Short mmCIF file of C-alpha atoms in Angstrom, two decimals:
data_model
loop_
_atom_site.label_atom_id
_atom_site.label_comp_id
_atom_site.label_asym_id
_atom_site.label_seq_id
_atom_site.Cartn_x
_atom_site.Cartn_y
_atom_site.Cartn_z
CA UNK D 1 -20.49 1.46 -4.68
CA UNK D 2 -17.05 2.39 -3.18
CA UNK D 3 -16.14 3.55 -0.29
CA UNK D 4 -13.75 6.81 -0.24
CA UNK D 5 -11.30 6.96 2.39
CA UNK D 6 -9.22 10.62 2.63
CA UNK D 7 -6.65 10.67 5.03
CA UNK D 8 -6.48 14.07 6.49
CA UNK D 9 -4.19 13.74 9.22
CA UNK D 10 -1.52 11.01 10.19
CA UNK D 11 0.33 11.38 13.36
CA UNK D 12 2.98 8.88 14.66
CA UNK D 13 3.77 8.40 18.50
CA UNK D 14 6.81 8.89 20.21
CA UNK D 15 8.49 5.41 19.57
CA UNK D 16 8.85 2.70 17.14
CA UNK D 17 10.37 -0.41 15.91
CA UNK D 18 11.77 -2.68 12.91
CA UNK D 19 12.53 -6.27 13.11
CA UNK D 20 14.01 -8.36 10.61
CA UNK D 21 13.98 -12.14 9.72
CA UNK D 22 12.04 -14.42 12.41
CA UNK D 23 9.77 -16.45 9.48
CA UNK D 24 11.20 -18.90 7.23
CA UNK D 25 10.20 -17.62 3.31
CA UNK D 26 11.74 -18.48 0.15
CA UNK D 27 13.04 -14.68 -0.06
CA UNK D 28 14.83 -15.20 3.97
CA UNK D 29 16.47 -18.20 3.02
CA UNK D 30 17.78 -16.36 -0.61
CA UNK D 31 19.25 -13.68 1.48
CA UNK D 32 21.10 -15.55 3.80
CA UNK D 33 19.25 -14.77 6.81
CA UNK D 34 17.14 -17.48 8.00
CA UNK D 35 17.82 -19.55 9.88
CA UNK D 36 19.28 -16.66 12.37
CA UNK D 37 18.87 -14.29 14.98
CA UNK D 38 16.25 -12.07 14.71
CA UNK D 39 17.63 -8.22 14.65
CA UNK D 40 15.63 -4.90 16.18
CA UNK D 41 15.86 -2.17 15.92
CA UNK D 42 14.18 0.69 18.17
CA UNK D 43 13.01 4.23 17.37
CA UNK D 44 12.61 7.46 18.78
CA UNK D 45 10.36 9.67 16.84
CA UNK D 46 10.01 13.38 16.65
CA UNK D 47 10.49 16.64 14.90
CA UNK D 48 9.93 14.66 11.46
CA UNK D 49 12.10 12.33 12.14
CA UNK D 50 13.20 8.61 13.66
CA UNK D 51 16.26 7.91 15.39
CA UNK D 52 17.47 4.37 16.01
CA UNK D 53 19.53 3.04 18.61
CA UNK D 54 22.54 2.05 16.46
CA UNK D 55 22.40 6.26 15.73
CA UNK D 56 20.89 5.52 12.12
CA UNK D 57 17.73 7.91 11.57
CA UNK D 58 15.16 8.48 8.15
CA UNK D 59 12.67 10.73 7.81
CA UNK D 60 9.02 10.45 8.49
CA UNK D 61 6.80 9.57 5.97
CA UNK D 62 3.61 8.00 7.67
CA UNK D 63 1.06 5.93 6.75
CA UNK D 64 -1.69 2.91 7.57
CA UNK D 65 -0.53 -0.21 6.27
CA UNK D 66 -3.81 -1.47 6.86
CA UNK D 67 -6.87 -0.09 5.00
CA UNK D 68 -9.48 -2.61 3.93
CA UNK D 69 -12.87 -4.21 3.92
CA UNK D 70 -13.40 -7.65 4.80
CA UNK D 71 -14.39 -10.08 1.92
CA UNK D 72 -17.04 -11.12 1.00
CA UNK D 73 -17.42 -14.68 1.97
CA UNK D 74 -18.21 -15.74 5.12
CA UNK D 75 -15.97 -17.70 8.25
CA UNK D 76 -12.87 -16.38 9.49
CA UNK D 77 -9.87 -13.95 7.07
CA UNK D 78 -6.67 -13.67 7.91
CA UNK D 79 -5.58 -9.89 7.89
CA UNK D 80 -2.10 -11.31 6.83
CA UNK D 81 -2.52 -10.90 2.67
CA UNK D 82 -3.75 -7.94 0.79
CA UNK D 83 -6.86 -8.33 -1.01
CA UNK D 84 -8.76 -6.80 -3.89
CA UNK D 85 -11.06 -5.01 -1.20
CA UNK D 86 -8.00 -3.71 0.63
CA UNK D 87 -6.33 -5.08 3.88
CA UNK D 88 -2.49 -5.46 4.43
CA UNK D 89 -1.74 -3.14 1.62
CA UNK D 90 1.45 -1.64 3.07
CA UNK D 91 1.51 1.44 0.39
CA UNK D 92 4.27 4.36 1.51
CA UNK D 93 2.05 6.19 -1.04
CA UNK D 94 -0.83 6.48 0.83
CA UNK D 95 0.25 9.54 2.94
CA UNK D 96 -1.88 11.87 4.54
CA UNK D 97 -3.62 14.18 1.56
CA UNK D 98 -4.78 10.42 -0.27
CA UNK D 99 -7.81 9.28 -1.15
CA UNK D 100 -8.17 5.66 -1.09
CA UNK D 101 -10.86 4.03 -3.01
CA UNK D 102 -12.16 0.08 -2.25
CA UNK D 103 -15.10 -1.62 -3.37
CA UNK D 104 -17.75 -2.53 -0.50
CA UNK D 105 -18.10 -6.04 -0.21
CA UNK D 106 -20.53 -6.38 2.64
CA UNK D 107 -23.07 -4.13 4.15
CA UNK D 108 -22.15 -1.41 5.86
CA UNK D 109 -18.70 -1.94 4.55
CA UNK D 110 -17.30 -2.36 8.31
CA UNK D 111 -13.59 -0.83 7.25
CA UNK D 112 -10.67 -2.04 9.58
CA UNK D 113 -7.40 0.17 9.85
CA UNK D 114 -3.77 0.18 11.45
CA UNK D 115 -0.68 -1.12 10.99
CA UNK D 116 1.34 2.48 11.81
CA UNK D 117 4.23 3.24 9.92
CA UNK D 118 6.53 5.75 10.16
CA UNK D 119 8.68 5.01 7.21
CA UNK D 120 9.27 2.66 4.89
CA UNK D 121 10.61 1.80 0.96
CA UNK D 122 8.93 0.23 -1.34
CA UNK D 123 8.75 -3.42 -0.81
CA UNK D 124 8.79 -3.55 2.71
CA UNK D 125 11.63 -5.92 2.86
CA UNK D 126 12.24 -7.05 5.95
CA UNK D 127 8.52 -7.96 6.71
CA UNK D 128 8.34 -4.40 8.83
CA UNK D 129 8.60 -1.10 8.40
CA UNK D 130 8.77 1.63 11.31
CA UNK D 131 6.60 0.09 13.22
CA UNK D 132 4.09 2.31 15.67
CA UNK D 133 1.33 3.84 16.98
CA UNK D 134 -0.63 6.16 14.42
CA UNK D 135 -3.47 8.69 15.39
CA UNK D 136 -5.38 9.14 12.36
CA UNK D 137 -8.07 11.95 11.27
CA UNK D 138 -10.22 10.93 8.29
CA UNK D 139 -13.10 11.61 6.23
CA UNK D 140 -15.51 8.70 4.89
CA UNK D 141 -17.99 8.93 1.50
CA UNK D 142 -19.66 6.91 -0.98
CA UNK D 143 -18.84 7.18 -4.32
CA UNK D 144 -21.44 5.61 -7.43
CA UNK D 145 -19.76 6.20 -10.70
CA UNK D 146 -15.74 5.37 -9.88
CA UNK D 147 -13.35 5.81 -12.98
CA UNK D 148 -13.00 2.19 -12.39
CA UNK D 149 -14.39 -1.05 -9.81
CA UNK D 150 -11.08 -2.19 -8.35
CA UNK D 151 -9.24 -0.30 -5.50
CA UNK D 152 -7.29 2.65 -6.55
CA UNK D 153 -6.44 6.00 -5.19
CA UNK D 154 -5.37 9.80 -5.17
CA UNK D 155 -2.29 10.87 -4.14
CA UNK D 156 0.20 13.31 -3.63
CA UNK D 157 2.21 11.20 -5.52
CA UNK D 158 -0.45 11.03 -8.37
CA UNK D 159 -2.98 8.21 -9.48
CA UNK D 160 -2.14 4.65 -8.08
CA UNK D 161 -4.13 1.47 -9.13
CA UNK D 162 -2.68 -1.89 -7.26
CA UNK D 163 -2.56 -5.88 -8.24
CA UNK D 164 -2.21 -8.49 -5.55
CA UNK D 165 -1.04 -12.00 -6.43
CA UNK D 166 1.04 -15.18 -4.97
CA UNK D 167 2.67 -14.78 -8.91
CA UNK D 168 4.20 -11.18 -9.21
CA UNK D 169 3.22 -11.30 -12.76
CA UNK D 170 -0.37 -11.68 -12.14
CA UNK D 171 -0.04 -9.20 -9.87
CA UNK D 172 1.43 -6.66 -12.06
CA UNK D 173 -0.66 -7.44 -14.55
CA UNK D 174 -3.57 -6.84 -12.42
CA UNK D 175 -1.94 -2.99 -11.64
CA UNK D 176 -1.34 -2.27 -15.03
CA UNK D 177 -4.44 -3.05 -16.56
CA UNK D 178 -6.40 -1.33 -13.90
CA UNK D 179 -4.06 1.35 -14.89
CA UNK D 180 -5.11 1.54 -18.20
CA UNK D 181 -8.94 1.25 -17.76
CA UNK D 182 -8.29 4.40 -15.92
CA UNK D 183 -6.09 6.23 -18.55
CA UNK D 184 -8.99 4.63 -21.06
CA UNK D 185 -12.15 6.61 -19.10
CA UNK D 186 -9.58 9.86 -18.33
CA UNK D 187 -8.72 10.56 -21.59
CA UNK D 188 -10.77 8.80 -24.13
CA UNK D 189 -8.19 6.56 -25.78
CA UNK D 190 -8.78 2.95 -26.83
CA UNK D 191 -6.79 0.77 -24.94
CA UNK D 192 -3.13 -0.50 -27.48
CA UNK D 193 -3.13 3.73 -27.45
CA UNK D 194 -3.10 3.55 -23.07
CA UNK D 195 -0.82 1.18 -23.30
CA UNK D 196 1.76 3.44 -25.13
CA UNK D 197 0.94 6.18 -23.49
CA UNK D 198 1.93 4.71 -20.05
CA UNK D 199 5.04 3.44 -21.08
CA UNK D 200 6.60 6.51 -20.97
CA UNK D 201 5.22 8.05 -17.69
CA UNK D 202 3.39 4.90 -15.45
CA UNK D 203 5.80 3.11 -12.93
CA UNK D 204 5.37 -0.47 -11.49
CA UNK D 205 6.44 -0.29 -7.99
CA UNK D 206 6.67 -3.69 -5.81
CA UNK D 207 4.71 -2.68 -2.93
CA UNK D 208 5.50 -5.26 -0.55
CA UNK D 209 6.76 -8.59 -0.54
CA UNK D 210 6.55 -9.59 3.18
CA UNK D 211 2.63 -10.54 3.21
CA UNK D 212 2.41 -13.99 1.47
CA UNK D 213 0.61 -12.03 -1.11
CA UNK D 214 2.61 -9.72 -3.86
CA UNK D 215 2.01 -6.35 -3.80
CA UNK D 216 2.46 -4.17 -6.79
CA UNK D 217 1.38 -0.60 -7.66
CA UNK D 218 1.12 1.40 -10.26
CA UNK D 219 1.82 5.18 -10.18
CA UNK D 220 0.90 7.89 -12.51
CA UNK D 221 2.23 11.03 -11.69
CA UNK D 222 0.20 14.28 -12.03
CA UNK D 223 1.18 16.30 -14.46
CA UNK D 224 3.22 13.54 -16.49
CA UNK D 225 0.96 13.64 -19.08
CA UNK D 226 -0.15 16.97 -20.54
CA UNK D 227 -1.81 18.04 -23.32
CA UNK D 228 -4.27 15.60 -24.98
#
């Protein structure tokens, strides 16, 4: 089974942060920026938007970057890399009015969630987003028969299927194809006809890069596709 996680409400405190550099990775050292000082920056939050202290501000678009289930084997996980049953995810899609789907790996599926952000872009590139506190409202079920077995979801954005890989082609391949085993069951093509139906419409986003795992989703929009 899968468990169904809607996110009704998402509601981010007061303050928040961003900080950028502090670990040495491959992608740190390309830009330039480790070894180095570490910079911060500090928000204040409200009316829809965050305000920094250099005067910069973006607007809100919150959401957990944790949602997951613990795997399956036993001993100790870091919550560090995404996983196939969820986790670090760090997906700006998954704003309140989503559904998140994730195969239960254990018994009574024992689903962890956090990581508030305020806002963020695709890729998370600095290793943090807006950074804060999060009061969440949201409604748990089981479903039997999912259009497909790895995690996926609903979104205002549209339909989002995700791959997570140390090798970002693996991990977009693992997006795509879970992609098109959902285009397959939706509207009863074989799967060469998927694949040319999503190159038109179906983006690949890089969902994160900061987790020692590659994130990559992707997105079909509703109402890209019509007819059929």
């Amino acid at each position: 089974m899968m468990l169904a996680v809607r996110l009704e409400s998402l509601q981010p405190d007061n303050w928040g942060y961003t900080v950028s550099v502090g670990r040495d990775t491959p992608l740190n050292r390309r830009l330039k920026v480790f070894p180095g000082d570490m910079a911060w920056l500090h928000w204040d939050i409200a009316d829809g938007n965050a305000v920094n202290n250099l005067g910069f501000g973006v607007r809100l678009a919150p959401f957990l970057g944790v949602i997951g289930l613990p795997p399956d084997e036993p001993g100790e996980h870091s919550t560090t890399p995404p996983r196939p049953c969820g986790g670090n995810i760090d997906c700006r899609e998954l704003v309140a009015g989503s559904t998140l789907y994730l195969p239960i790996t254990v018994p009574e599926a024992l689903l962890c969630l956090g990581d508030g952000h305020g806002a963020q872009g695709d890729g998370e590139v600095c290793g943090t987003a807006v950074e804060c506190g999060m009061t969440t409202r949201l409604v748990l079920d089981l479903v039997s028969e999912p259009p497909i077995r790895t995690a996926h979801a609903i979104t205002p954005a549209g339909r989002v299927t995700f791959g997570f890989d140390a090798d970002l082609n693996e991990a977009s391949a693992q997006a795509l194809s879970a992609m098109l085993d959902w285009m397959e069951a939706r509207y009863g093509v074989d799967r060469a006809t998927a694949l040319a139906l999503a190159s038109p419409v179906v983006d690949l986003r890089i969902t994160q890069v900061a987790n020692t795992t590659w994130g990559v989703h992707a997105v079909l929009p509703d109402g890209a596709l019509t007819g059929g």
